[in-house]
PDB file of C-alpha atoms in Angstrom:
ATOM      1  CA  UNK A1492      -1.618 -11.356 -17.691  1.00 69.00           C
ATOM      2  CA  UNK A1493      -3.544  -8.284 -17.507  1.00 73.00           C
ATOM      3  CA  UNK A1494      -3.485  -6.300 -20.506  1.00 77.00           C
ATOM      4  CA  UNK A1495      -2.129  -2.506 -21.192  1.00 76.00           C
ATOM      5  CA  UNK A1496      -5.816  -1.685 -21.259  1.00 80.00           C
ATOM      6  CA  UNK A1497      -6.998  -3.723 -18.195  1.00 83.00           C
ATOM      7  CA  UNK A1498      -4.564  -2.051 -15.879  1.00 79.00           C
ATOM      8  CA  UNK A1499      -5.151   1.754 -17.231  1.00 80.00           C
ATOM      9  CA  UNK A1500      -9.252   0.954 -16.656  1.00 83.00           C
ATOM     10  CA  UNK A1501      -8.056   0.118 -13.190  1.00 84.00           C
ATOM     11  CA  UNK A1502      -8.765   2.492 -10.175  1.00 85.00           C
ATOM     12  CA  UNK A1503      -6.331   3.859  -8.272  1.00 84.00           C
ATOM     13  CA  UNK A1504      -7.723   1.420  -5.299  1.00 85.00           C
ATOM     14  CA  UNK A1505      -7.087  -1.449  -7.113  1.00 84.00           C
ATOM     15  CA  UNK A1506      -3.562   0.063  -8.405  1.00 82.00           C
ATOM     16  CA  UNK A1507      -3.091   0.018  -4.586  1.00 84.00           C
ATOM     17  CA  UNK A1508      -3.973  -3.135  -3.254  1.00 84.00           C
ATOM     18  CA  UNK A1509      -1.792  -4.370  -6.371  1.00 80.00           C
ATOM     19  CA  UNK A1510       1.108  -2.190  -5.520  1.00 79.00           C
ATOM     20  CA  UNK A1511       1.050  -3.428  -2.018  1.00 82.00           C
ATOM     21  CA  UNK A1512       0.751  -7.249  -2.067  1.00 81.00           C
ATOM     22  CA  UNK A1513       3.733  -8.503  -1.447  1.00 79.00           C
ATOM     23  CA  UNK A1514       2.786 -12.030  -2.777  1.00 82.00           C
ATOM     24  CA  UNK A1515       3.861 -10.781  -6.266  1.00 79.00           C
ATOM     25  CA  UNK A1516       6.985 -11.238  -7.373  1.00 80.00           C
ATOM     26  CA  UNK A1517       8.607  -7.902  -9.126  1.00 80.00           C
ATOM     27  CA  UNK A1518      10.958  -9.297 -12.257  1.00 82.00           C
ATOM     28  CA  UNK A1519      14.889  -8.115 -11.491  1.00 84.00           C
ATOM     29  CA  UNK A1520      15.390  -7.075 -14.563  1.00 87.00           C
ATOM     30  CA  UNK A1521      12.344  -4.805 -15.159  1.00 85.00           C
ATOM     31  CA  UNK A1522      13.912  -1.524 -15.102  1.00 86.00           C
ATOM     32  CA  UNK A1523      16.646  -2.776 -16.980  1.00 88.00           C
ATOM     33  CA  UNK A1524      14.487  -3.924 -19.644  1.00 86.00           C
ATOM     34  CA  UNK A1525      11.897  -0.778 -19.967  1.00 83.00           C
ATOM     35  CA  UNK A1526      14.860   1.247 -19.951  1.00 84.00           C
ATOM     36  CA  UNK A1527      15.845  -0.573 -23.075  1.00 82.00           C
ATOM     37  CA  UNK A1528      12.825  -0.664 -24.641  1.00 77.00           C
ATOM     38  CA  UNK A1529      12.516   3.123 -24.226  1.00 76.00           C
ATOM     39  CA  UNK A1530      15.702   4.511 -25.321  1.00 74.00           C
ATOM     40  CA  UNK A1531      16.147   2.188 -28.800  1.00 71.00           C
ATOM     41  CA  UNK A1532      13.659   3.579 -30.563  1.00 63.00           C
ATOM     42  CA  UNK A1533      14.802   6.897 -29.112  1.00 63.00           C
ATOM     43  CA  UNK A1534      18.650   6.370 -30.355  1.00 64.00           C
ATOM     44  CA  UNK A1535      17.169   5.344 -33.677  1.00 67.00           C
ATOM     45  CA  UNK A1536      14.979   8.128 -34.430  1.00 68.00           C
ATOM     46  CA  UNK A1537      17.811  10.419 -33.159  1.00 72.00           C
ATOM     47  CA  UNK A1538      20.183   8.762 -35.636  1.00 74.00           C
ATOM     48  CA  UNK A1539      17.506   9.093 -38.481  1.00 74.00           C
ATOM     49  CA  UNK A1540      16.815  11.987 -37.894  1.00 77.00           C
ATOM     50  CA  UNK A1541      20.258  13.338 -37.797  1.00 79.00           C
ATOM     51  CA  UNK A1542      20.951  11.399 -41.300  1.00 78.00           C
ATOM     52  CA  UNK A1543      17.872  13.235 -42.685  1.00 78.00           C
ATOM     53  CA  UNK A1544      19.352  16.449 -41.491  1.00 80.00           C
ATOM     54  CA  UNK A1545      22.699  16.233 -43.103  1.00 80.00           C
ATOM     55  CA  UNK A1546      21.384  14.524 -46.398  1.00 78.00           C
ATOM     56  CA  UNK A1547      19.050  18.047 -46.914  1.00 77.00           C
ATOM     57  CA  UNK A1548      22.283  19.907 -45.248  1.00 78.00           C
ATOM     58  CA  UNK A1549      24.373  18.273 -47.851  1.00 78.00           C
ATOM     59  CA  UNK A1550      21.980  18.996 -51.118  1.00 74.00           C
ATOM     60  CA  UNK A1551      21.375  23.070 -50.152  1.00 73.00           C
ATOM     61  CA  UNK A1552      25.326  23.611 -50.388  1.00 72.00           C
ATOM     62  CA  UNK A1553      25.254  21.978 -53.293  1.00 69.00           C
ATOM     63  CA  UNK A1554      22.436  23.513 -54.761  1.00 64.00           C
ATOM     64  CA  UNK A1555      23.755  26.907 -53.148  1.00 64.00           C
ATOM     65  CA  UNK A1556      26.950  25.990 -54.450  1.00 63.00           C
ATOM     66  CA  UNK A1557      25.857  25.135 -58.004  1.00 64.00           C
ATOM     67  CA  UNK A1558      23.652  28.362 -57.856  1.00 62.00           C
ATOM     68  CA  UNK A1559      26.761  30.857 -56.580  1.00 63.00           C
ATOM     69  CA  UNK A1560      29.205  29.453 -59.232  1.00 64.00           C
ATOM     70  CA  UNK A1561      26.832  30.302 -61.962  1.00 79.00           C
ATOM     71  CA  UNK A1562      25.393  32.680 -60.935  1.00 86.00           C
ATOM     72  CA  UNK A1563      26.856  36.466 -64.152  1.00 91.00           C
ATOM     73  CA  UNK A1564      28.042  39.091 -62.439  1.00 91.00           C
ATOM     74  CA  UNK A1565      25.648  42.439 -61.737  1.00 93.00           C
ATOM     75  CA  UNK A1566      25.996  45.069 -65.242  1.00 94.00           C
ATOM     76  CA  UNK A1567      25.907  47.858 -62.951  1.00 94.00           C
ATOM     77  CA  UNK A1568      27.604  48.822 -59.924  1.00 93.00           C
ATOM     78  CA  UNK A1569      25.070  51.890 -59.196  1.00 93.00           C
ATOM     79  CA  UNK A1570      22.021  51.520 -58.395  1.00 92.00           C
ATOM     80  CA  UNK A1571      20.992  54.489 -60.269  1.00 92.00           C
ATOM     81  CA  UNK A1572      22.209  53.254 -63.817  1.00 93.00           C
ATOM     82  CA  UNK A1573      20.686  50.076 -62.870  1.00 94.00           C
ATOM     83  CA  UNK A1574      17.132  51.778 -62.153  1.00 91.00           C
ATOM     84  CA  UNK A1575      17.019  53.327 -65.649  1.00 91.00           C
ATOM     85  CA  UNK A1576      17.989  50.271 -67.289  1.00 92.00           C
ATOM     86  CA  UNK A1577      15.013  48.880 -65.481  1.00 90.00           C
ATOM     87  CA  UNK A1578      12.787  51.656 -66.648  1.00 87.00           C
ATOM     88  CA  UNK A1579      13.734  50.925 -70.240  1.00 90.00           C
ATOM     89  CA  UNK A1580      13.033  47.664 -69.928  1.00 90.00           C
ATOM     90  CA  UNK A1581       9.294  48.230 -68.692  1.00 86.00           C
ATOM     91  CA  UNK A1582       9.142  50.819 -71.079  1.00 85.00           C
ATOM     92  CA  UNK A1583       9.620  48.425 -73.885  1.00 87.00           C
ATOM     93  CA  UNK A1584       7.326  45.693 -71.699  1.00 87.00           C
ATOM     94  CA  UNK A1585       4.589  49.032 -71.353  1.00 83.00           C
ATOM     95  CA  UNK A1586       4.683  49.241 -75.315  1.00 84.00           C
ATOM     96  CA  UNK A1587       4.166  45.705 -75.536  1.00 83.00           C
ATOM     97  CA  UNK A1588       1.050  45.560 -73.821  1.00 83.00           C
ATOM     98  CA  UNK A1589      -0.386  48.929 -75.413  1.00 81.00           C
ATOM     99  CA  UNK A1590      -0.107  47.257 -78.422  1.00 81.00           C
ATOM    100  CA  UNK A1591      -1.759  43.565 -77.592  1.00 79.00           C
ATOM    101  CA  UNK A1592      -4.570  46.025 -75.802  1.00 80.00           C
ATOM    102  CA  UNK A1593      -5.308  48.139 -78.923  1.00 78.00           C
ATOM    103  CA  UNK A1594      -5.073  45.592 -81.562  1.00 77.00           C
ATOM    104  CA  UNK A1595      -7.705  43.504 -79.544  1.00 75.00           C
ATOM    105  CA  UNK A1596      -9.273  46.572 -78.770  1.00 74.00           C
ATOM    106  CA  UNK A1597      -9.573  47.131 -82.277  1.00 74.00           C
ATOM    107  CA  UNK A1598     -10.781  43.291 -83.818  1.00 70.00           C
ATOM    108  CA  UNK A1599     -13.661  43.925 -80.714  1.00 67.00           C
ATOM    109  CA  UNK A1600     -14.485  46.907 -83.245  1.00 67.00           C
ATOM    110  CA  UNK A1601     -14.479  45.291 -86.718  1.00 68.00           C
ATOM    111  CA  UNK A1602     -16.549  41.777 -84.201  1.00 66.00           C
ATOM    112  CA  UNK A1603     -19.133  44.496 -83.026  1.00 67.00           C
ATOM    113  CA  UNK A1604     -19.636  45.990 -86.477  1.00 67.00           C
ATOM    114  CA  UNK A1605     -20.134  43.060 -88.469  1.00 65.00           C
ATOM    115  CA  UNK A1606     -21.710  41.747 -86.009  1.00 67.00           C
ATOM    116  CA  UNK A1607     -24.502  44.772 -85.723  1.00 67.00           C
ATOM    117  CA  UNK A1608     -24.075  44.026 -89.915  1.00 65.00           C
ATOM    118  CA  UNK A1609     -25.642  40.971 -89.675  1.00 63.00           C
ATOM    119  CA  UNK A1610     -27.856  40.828 -86.968  1.00 66.00           C
ATOM    120  CA  UNK A1611     -29.627  44.307 -89.411  1.00 62.00           C
TER     121      UNK A1611
ATOM    122  CA  UNK B 384       9.705   8.910 -42.907  1.00 56.00           C
ATOM    123  CA  UNK B 385      12.304   7.495 -45.389  1.00 59.00           C
ATOM    124  CA  UNK B 386       9.531   9.401 -48.079  1.00 60.00           C
ATOM    125  CA  UNK B 387       9.399  12.623 -46.014  1.00 56.00           C
ATOM    126  CA  UNK B 388      12.679  12.870 -46.291  1.00 57.00           C
ATOM    127  CA  UNK B 389      13.537  12.017 -50.250  1.00 58.00           C
ATOM    128  CA  UNK B 390      10.145  14.825 -49.965  1.00 57.00           C
ATOM    129  CA  UNK B 391      12.210  17.548 -48.799  1.00 54.00           C
ATOM    130  CA  UNK B 392      15.160  16.540 -51.039  1.00 52.00           C
ATOM    131  CA  UNK B 393      13.224  16.659 -54.317  1.00 53.00           C
ATOM    132  CA  UNK B 394      11.883  20.169 -53.055  1.00 51.00           C
ATOM    133  CA  UNK B 395      14.494  21.295 -52.367  1.00 50.00           C
ATOM    134  CA  UNK B 396      16.078  20.769 -56.089  1.00 50.00           C
ATOM    135  CA  UNK B 397      12.756  21.903 -57.451  1.00 50.00           C
ATOM    136  CA  UNK B 398      13.607  24.918 -56.054  1.00 49.00           C
ATOM    137  CA  UNK B 399      16.996  25.444 -57.032  1.00 49.00           C
ATOM    138  CA  UNK B 400      15.668  24.465 -60.607  1.00 49.00           C
ATOM    139  CA  UNK B 401      12.750  26.949 -60.707  1.00 52.00           C
ATOM    140  CA  UNK B 402      14.759  29.917 -61.057  1.00 58.00           C
ATOM    141  CA  UNK B 403      17.764  28.670 -63.074  1.00 75.00           C
ATOM    142  CA  UNK B 404      15.802  28.753 -66.295  1.00 83.00           C
ATOM    143  CA  UNK B 405      15.849  32.733 -67.246  1.00 88.00           C
ATOM    144  CA  UNK B 406      19.756  32.482 -65.916  1.00 90.00           C
ATOM    145  CA  UNK B 407      20.810  29.612 -67.834  1.00 90.00           C
ATOM    146  CA  UNK B 408      19.235  31.424 -71.012  1.00 93.00           C
ATOM    147  CA  UNK B 409      21.101  34.203 -69.855  1.00 94.00           C
ATOM    148  CA  UNK B 410      24.423  32.594 -69.266  1.00 93.00           C
ATOM    149  CA  UNK B 411      24.200  31.255 -72.897  1.00 93.00           C
ATOM    150  CA  UNK B 412      23.620  33.974 -74.299  1.00 94.00           C
ATOM    151  CA  UNK B 413      25.378  36.584 -72.512  1.00 93.00           C
ATOM    152  CA  UNK B 414      28.952  36.013 -74.348  1.00 92.00           C
ATOM    153  CA  UNK B 415      27.897  35.608 -77.766  1.00 91.00           C
ATOM    154  CA  UNK B 416      29.251  38.505 -80.424  1.00 90.00           C
ATOM    155  CA  UNK B 417      26.368  40.656 -81.677  1.00 89.00           C
ATOM    156  CA  UNK B 418      24.627  40.160 -77.796  1.00 94.00           C
ATOM    157  CA  UNK B 419      24.194  43.048 -75.617  1.00 94.00           C
ATOM    158  CA  UNK B 420      23.216  41.586 -71.995  1.00 96.00           C
ATOM    159  CA  UNK B 421      22.292  43.138 -68.919  1.00 96.00           C
ATOM    160  CA  UNK B 422      22.360  41.443 -65.810  1.00 96.00           C
ATOM    161  CA  UNK B 423      20.505  42.704 -61.841  1.00 96.00           C
ATOM    162  CA  UNK B 424      21.261  40.708 -59.019  1.00 94.00           C
ATOM    163  CA  UNK B 425      18.938  40.113 -55.710  1.00 92.00           C
ATOM    164  CA  UNK B 426      21.178  42.456 -53.942  1.00 92.00           C
ATOM    165  CA  UNK B 427      21.312  45.527 -56.611  1.00 93.00           C
ATOM    166  CA  UNK B 428      16.956  45.237 -56.186  1.00 92.00           C
ATOM    167  CA  UNK B 429      17.797  45.800 -52.657  1.00 90.00           C
ATOM    168  CA  UNK B 430      19.757  48.771 -52.981  1.00 91.00           C
ATOM    169  CA  UNK B 431      16.994  50.597 -56.207  1.00 91.00           C
ATOM    170  CA  UNK B 432      14.754  49.639 -53.278  1.00 86.00           C
ATOM    171  CA  UNK B 433      15.818  52.112 -51.323  1.00 86.00           C
ATOM    172  CA  UNK B 434      16.450  55.201 -54.098  1.00 84.00           C
ATOM    173  CA  UNK B 435      14.084  57.450 -52.395  1.00 78.00           C
ATOM    174  CA  UNK B 436      12.120  58.917 -55.277  1.00 74.00           C
ATOM    175  CA  UNK B 437      11.308  55.533 -57.860  1.00 77.00           C
ATOM    176  CA  UNK B 438       7.930  57.112 -58.794  1.00 75.00           C
ATOM    177  CA  UNK B 439       6.593  56.813 -62.345  1.00 73.00           C
ATOM    178  CA  UNK B 440       4.149  57.859 -64.182  1.00 71.00           C
ATOM    179  CA  UNK B 441       1.341  55.267 -65.093  1.00 68.00           C
ATOM    180  CA  UNK B 442      -1.546  57.437 -66.817  1.00 65.00           C
ATOM    181  CA  UNK B 443      -2.701  60.497 -67.138  1.00 70.00           C
ATOM    182  CA  UNK B 444      -1.751  62.189 -63.961  1.00 72.00           C
ATOM    183  CA  UNK B 445      -0.749  59.328 -62.095  1.00 74.00           C
ATOM    184  CA  UNK B 446       2.138  58.654 -60.216  1.00 76.00           C
ATOM    185  CA  UNK B 447       2.741  55.061 -58.505  1.00 77.00           C
ATOM    186  CA  UNK B 448       5.870  54.092 -56.418  1.00 80.00           C
ATOM    187  CA  UNK B 449       7.813  51.194 -58.000  1.00 81.00           C
ATOM    188  CA  UNK B 450       9.825  50.649 -54.390  1.00 83.00           C
ATOM    189  CA  UNK B 451       7.614  48.138 -52.882  1.00 84.00           C
ATOM    190  CA  UNK B 452       7.540  46.224 -56.165  1.00 86.00           C
ATOM    191  CA  UNK B 453      10.773  46.341 -56.817  1.00 88.00           C
ATOM    192  CA  UNK B 454      12.478  44.832 -53.386  1.00 87.00           C
ATOM    193  CA  UNK B 455      10.509  41.577 -54.498  1.00 91.00           C
ATOM    194  CA  UNK B 456      12.501  41.295 -57.554  1.00 93.00           C
ATOM    195  CA  UNK B 457      15.060  38.557 -57.061  1.00 92.00           C
ATOM    196  CA  UNK B 458      16.592  38.590 -60.634  1.00 93.00           C
ATOM    197  CA  UNK B 459      16.186  40.745 -64.314  1.00 95.00           C
ATOM    198  CA  UNK B 460      18.292  39.050 -67.562  1.00 96.00           C
ATOM    199  CA  UNK B 461      18.074  41.086 -70.423  1.00 96.00           C
ATOM    200  CA  UNK B 462      19.375  39.820 -74.039  1.00 96.00           C
ATOM    201  CA  UNK B 463      19.074  41.895 -77.152  1.00 95.00           C
ATOM    202  CA  UNK B 464      20.245  40.172 -79.763  1.00 94.00           C
ATOM    203  CA  UNK B 465      20.731  41.852 -83.161  1.00 92.00           C
ATOM    204  CA  UNK B 466      21.958  38.529 -84.997  1.00 89.00           C
ATOM    205  CA  UNK B 467      19.221  36.917 -86.482  1.00 88.00           C
ATOM    206  CA  UNK B 468      20.165  33.350 -86.365  1.00 89.00           C
ATOM    207  CA  UNK B 469      21.532  33.700 -82.888  1.00 91.00           C
ATOM    208  CA  UNK B 470      17.758  34.947 -82.652  1.00 91.00           C
ATOM    209  CA  UNK B 471      15.888  31.838 -83.808  1.00 90.00           C
ATOM    210  CA  UNK B 472      18.090  30.276 -81.529  1.00 92.00           C
ATOM    211  CA  UNK B 473      17.555  31.818 -78.994  1.00 92.00           C
ATOM    212  CA  UNK B 474      13.305  31.825 -79.360  1.00 91.00           C
ATOM    213  CA  UNK B 475      13.854  28.235 -79.990  1.00 92.00           C
ATOM    214  CA  UNK B 476      15.155  27.407 -76.335  1.00 92.00           C
ATOM    215  CA  UNK B 477      12.534  30.030 -74.699  1.00 92.00           C
ATOM    216  CA  UNK B 478      10.116  27.809 -76.418  1.00 91.00           C
ATOM    217  CA  UNK B 479      11.795  23.949 -75.227  1.00 91.00           C
ATOM    218  CA  UNK B 480      11.185  26.514 -71.554  1.00 90.00           C
ATOM    219  CA  UNK B 481       7.612  27.196 -71.917  1.00 90.00           C
ATOM    220  CA  UNK B 482       7.289  23.662 -73.324  1.00 90.00           C
ATOM    221  CA  UNK B 483       7.777  22.372 -69.601  1.00 89.00           C
ATOM    222  CA  UNK B 484       4.729  23.511 -68.220  1.00 89.00           C
ATOM    223  CA  UNK B 485       6.326  26.583 -65.741  1.00 90.00           C
ATOM    224  CA  UNK B 486       5.143  29.262 -67.470  1.00 94.00           C
ATOM    225  CA  UNK B 487       1.890  30.288 -68.610  1.00 92.00           C
ATOM    226  CA  UNK B 488       1.295  32.349 -71.767  1.00 92.00           C
ATOM    227  CA  UNK B 489      -0.290  36.292 -70.808  1.00 88.00           C
ATOM    228  CA  UNK B 490      -0.264  37.872 -74.630  1.00 88.00           C
ATOM    229  CA  UNK B 491       0.860  37.516 -77.087  1.00 90.00           C
ATOM    230  CA  UNK B 492       1.498  40.140 -79.940  1.00 88.00           C
ATOM    231  CA  UNK B 493       1.646  38.771 -83.881  1.00 88.00           C
ATOM    232  CA  UNK B 494       2.416  42.004 -86.220  1.00 83.00           C
ATOM    233  CA  UNK B 495       3.359  42.688 -89.411  1.00 83.00           C
ATOM    234  CA  UNK B 496       6.213  40.376 -88.972  1.00 82.00           C
ATOM    235  CA  UNK B 497       6.956  41.274 -85.371  1.00 87.00           C
ATOM    236  CA  UNK B 498       5.727  38.834 -82.838  1.00 90.00           C
ATOM    237  CA  UNK B 499       5.562  39.715 -79.002  1.00 91.00           C
ATOM    238  CA  UNK B 500       4.665  37.300 -76.204  1.00 93.00           C
ATOM    239  CA  UNK B 501       4.906  37.370 -71.945  1.00 92.00           C
ATOM    240  CA  UNK B 502       4.154  34.652 -70.071  1.00 93.00           C
ATOM    241  CA  UNK B 503       4.273  34.307 -66.215  1.00 93.00           C
ATOM    242  CA  UNK B 504       5.471  31.732 -64.036  1.00 94.00           C
ATOM    243  CA  UNK B 505       3.680  30.735 -60.503  1.00 93.00           C
ATOM    244  CA  UNK B 506       0.100  30.549 -58.793  1.00 93.00           C
ATOM    245  CA  UNK B 507      -3.167  32.774 -58.005  1.00 91.00           C
ATOM    246  CA  UNK B 508      -1.558  35.152 -55.170  1.00 93.00           C
ATOM    247  CA  UNK B 509       2.047  35.233 -56.464  1.00 94.00           C
ATOM    248  CA  UNK B 510       4.052  35.900 -59.571  1.00 94.00           C
ATOM    249  CA  UNK B 511       7.527  34.203 -59.568  1.00 94.00           C
ATOM    250  CA  UNK B 512       9.008  34.969 -63.321  1.00 94.00           C
ATOM    251  CA  UNK B 513       7.806  37.180 -65.949  1.00 94.00           C
ATOM    252  CA  UNK B 514       9.225  36.473 -69.239  1.00 94.00           C
ATOM    253  CA  UNK B 515       9.420  39.111 -72.591  1.00 94.00           C
ATOM    254  CA  UNK B 516      10.484  37.677 -75.438  1.00 94.00           C
ATOM    255  CA  UNK B 517       9.534  40.509 -78.722  1.00 93.00           C
ATOM    256  CA  UNK B 518      11.244  39.251 -82.572  1.00 91.00           C
ATOM    257  CA  UNK B 519      11.690  41.762 -85.495  1.00 89.00           C
ATOM    258  CA  UNK B 520      13.205  41.650 -88.529  1.00 86.00           C
ATOM    259  CA  UNK B 521      16.502  43.761 -87.307  1.00 86.00           C
ATOM    260  CA  UNK B 522      16.667  41.951 -84.326  1.00 91.00           C
ATOM    261  CA  UNK B 523      15.230  39.805 -81.083  1.00 94.00           C
ATOM    262  CA  UNK B 524      15.151  40.741 -77.101  1.00 94.00           C
ATOM    263  CA  UNK B 525      14.902  38.459 -73.931  1.00 96.00           C
ATOM    264  CA  UNK B 526      13.440  40.064 -70.621  1.00 96.00           C
ATOM    265  CA  UNK B 527      13.278  37.021 -67.960  1.00 95.00           C
ATOM    266  CA  UNK B 528      12.225  38.762 -64.033  1.00 94.00           C
ATOM    267  CA  UNK B 529      11.959  36.746 -61.150  1.00 94.00           C
ATOM    268  CA  UNK B 530      10.520  37.288 -57.744  1.00 94.00           C
ATOM    269  CA  UNK B 531       8.162  36.730 -55.588  1.00 94.00           C
ATOM    270  CA  UNK B 532       5.252  39.563 -56.663  1.00 93.00           C
ATOM    271  CA  UNK B 533       2.354  39.966 -55.692  1.00 92.00           C
ATOM    272  CA  UNK B 534      -0.372  38.472 -58.791  1.00 90.00           C
ATOM    273  CA  UNK B 535      -3.223  41.440 -57.920  1.00 89.00           C
ATOM    274  CA  UNK B 536      -0.764  44.035 -57.758  1.00 86.00           C
ATOM    275  CA  UNK B 537       1.056  43.003 -61.107  1.00 86.00           C
ATOM    276  CA  UNK B 538      -1.983  42.757 -63.190  1.00 83.00           C
ATOM    277  CA  UNK B 539      -3.399  46.228 -62.013  1.00 81.00           C
ATOM    278  CA  UNK B 540       0.007  47.801 -62.886  1.00 81.00           C
ATOM    279  CA  UNK B 541      -0.470  46.135 -66.544  1.00 79.00           C
ATOM    280  CA  UNK B 542      -4.181  47.213 -67.192  1.00 78.00           C
ATOM    281  CA  UNK B 543      -3.342  50.314 -65.689  1.00 77.00           C
ATOM    282  CA  UNK B 544      -0.234  50.344 -67.897  1.00 74.00           C
ATOM    283  CA  UNK B 545      -2.827  49.232 -70.948  1.00 72.00           C
ATOM    284  CA  UNK B 546      -5.523  51.678 -70.793  1.00 73.00           C
ATOM    285  CA  UNK B 547      -2.508  54.858 -70.440  1.00 69.00           C
ATOM    286  CA  UNK B 548      -2.140  56.865 -73.871  1.00 59.00           C
ATOM    287  CA  UNK B 549       1.813  57.333 -72.881  1.00 52.00           C
TER     288      UNK B 549
END
């Protein structure tokens, strides 16, 4: 019996000769068997993909609902007021950053002075 | 194939959990006595982003249009706590949140009993969250800003703010 690779390597003329050879008997249920073997894994794949999609959808819905339930209420209805509050927050953060940078610069100056004293 | 599905579900769980930290802290303390709370939702950020003039002065004679940056924000949580014991409790909770490893310390300032810490979470290109916590003898302030901010833009803004004398 020829393997699939042997059949793939056969020339077109050879294939045509085989197809015209009436001594070769084709099993009656060959077509049915081919169809069955083609449809079985495909059905399984569709089923598995459907199940996976359902799980992901349910998980997504679950997380979405949980997030929606604990979503706090907006403090402001007016975007201008919300932005004003945000500006205040940025100003507080900026003060913290500036304070940190100025302290780092002061420390750097002390380090430079100390280094110069030791190096003299 | 099963591994791919499991990874997809885990990814969903991780995405859901990642943006929850600031909100969880806000939800726990926002109704506590002696706590002022401010929340700005993603929908409100979209509206703020439509305000035509969002120019702010970030240095001497230098202005910046904050609208593009504001549109990348997806949540702002602020708690202003006057009660010292509630402030200490919140600080412990923030420390526990940070110890999970998602956030990294950007800056810490300790000055005469005052402590300011700024943490960021994200990757090399994007900042997903900024947490600011300041403790002073008369109170504690917690701020958490979530979004998908461009890291280089935020860092250059911080550098400009730091070098300005406003």
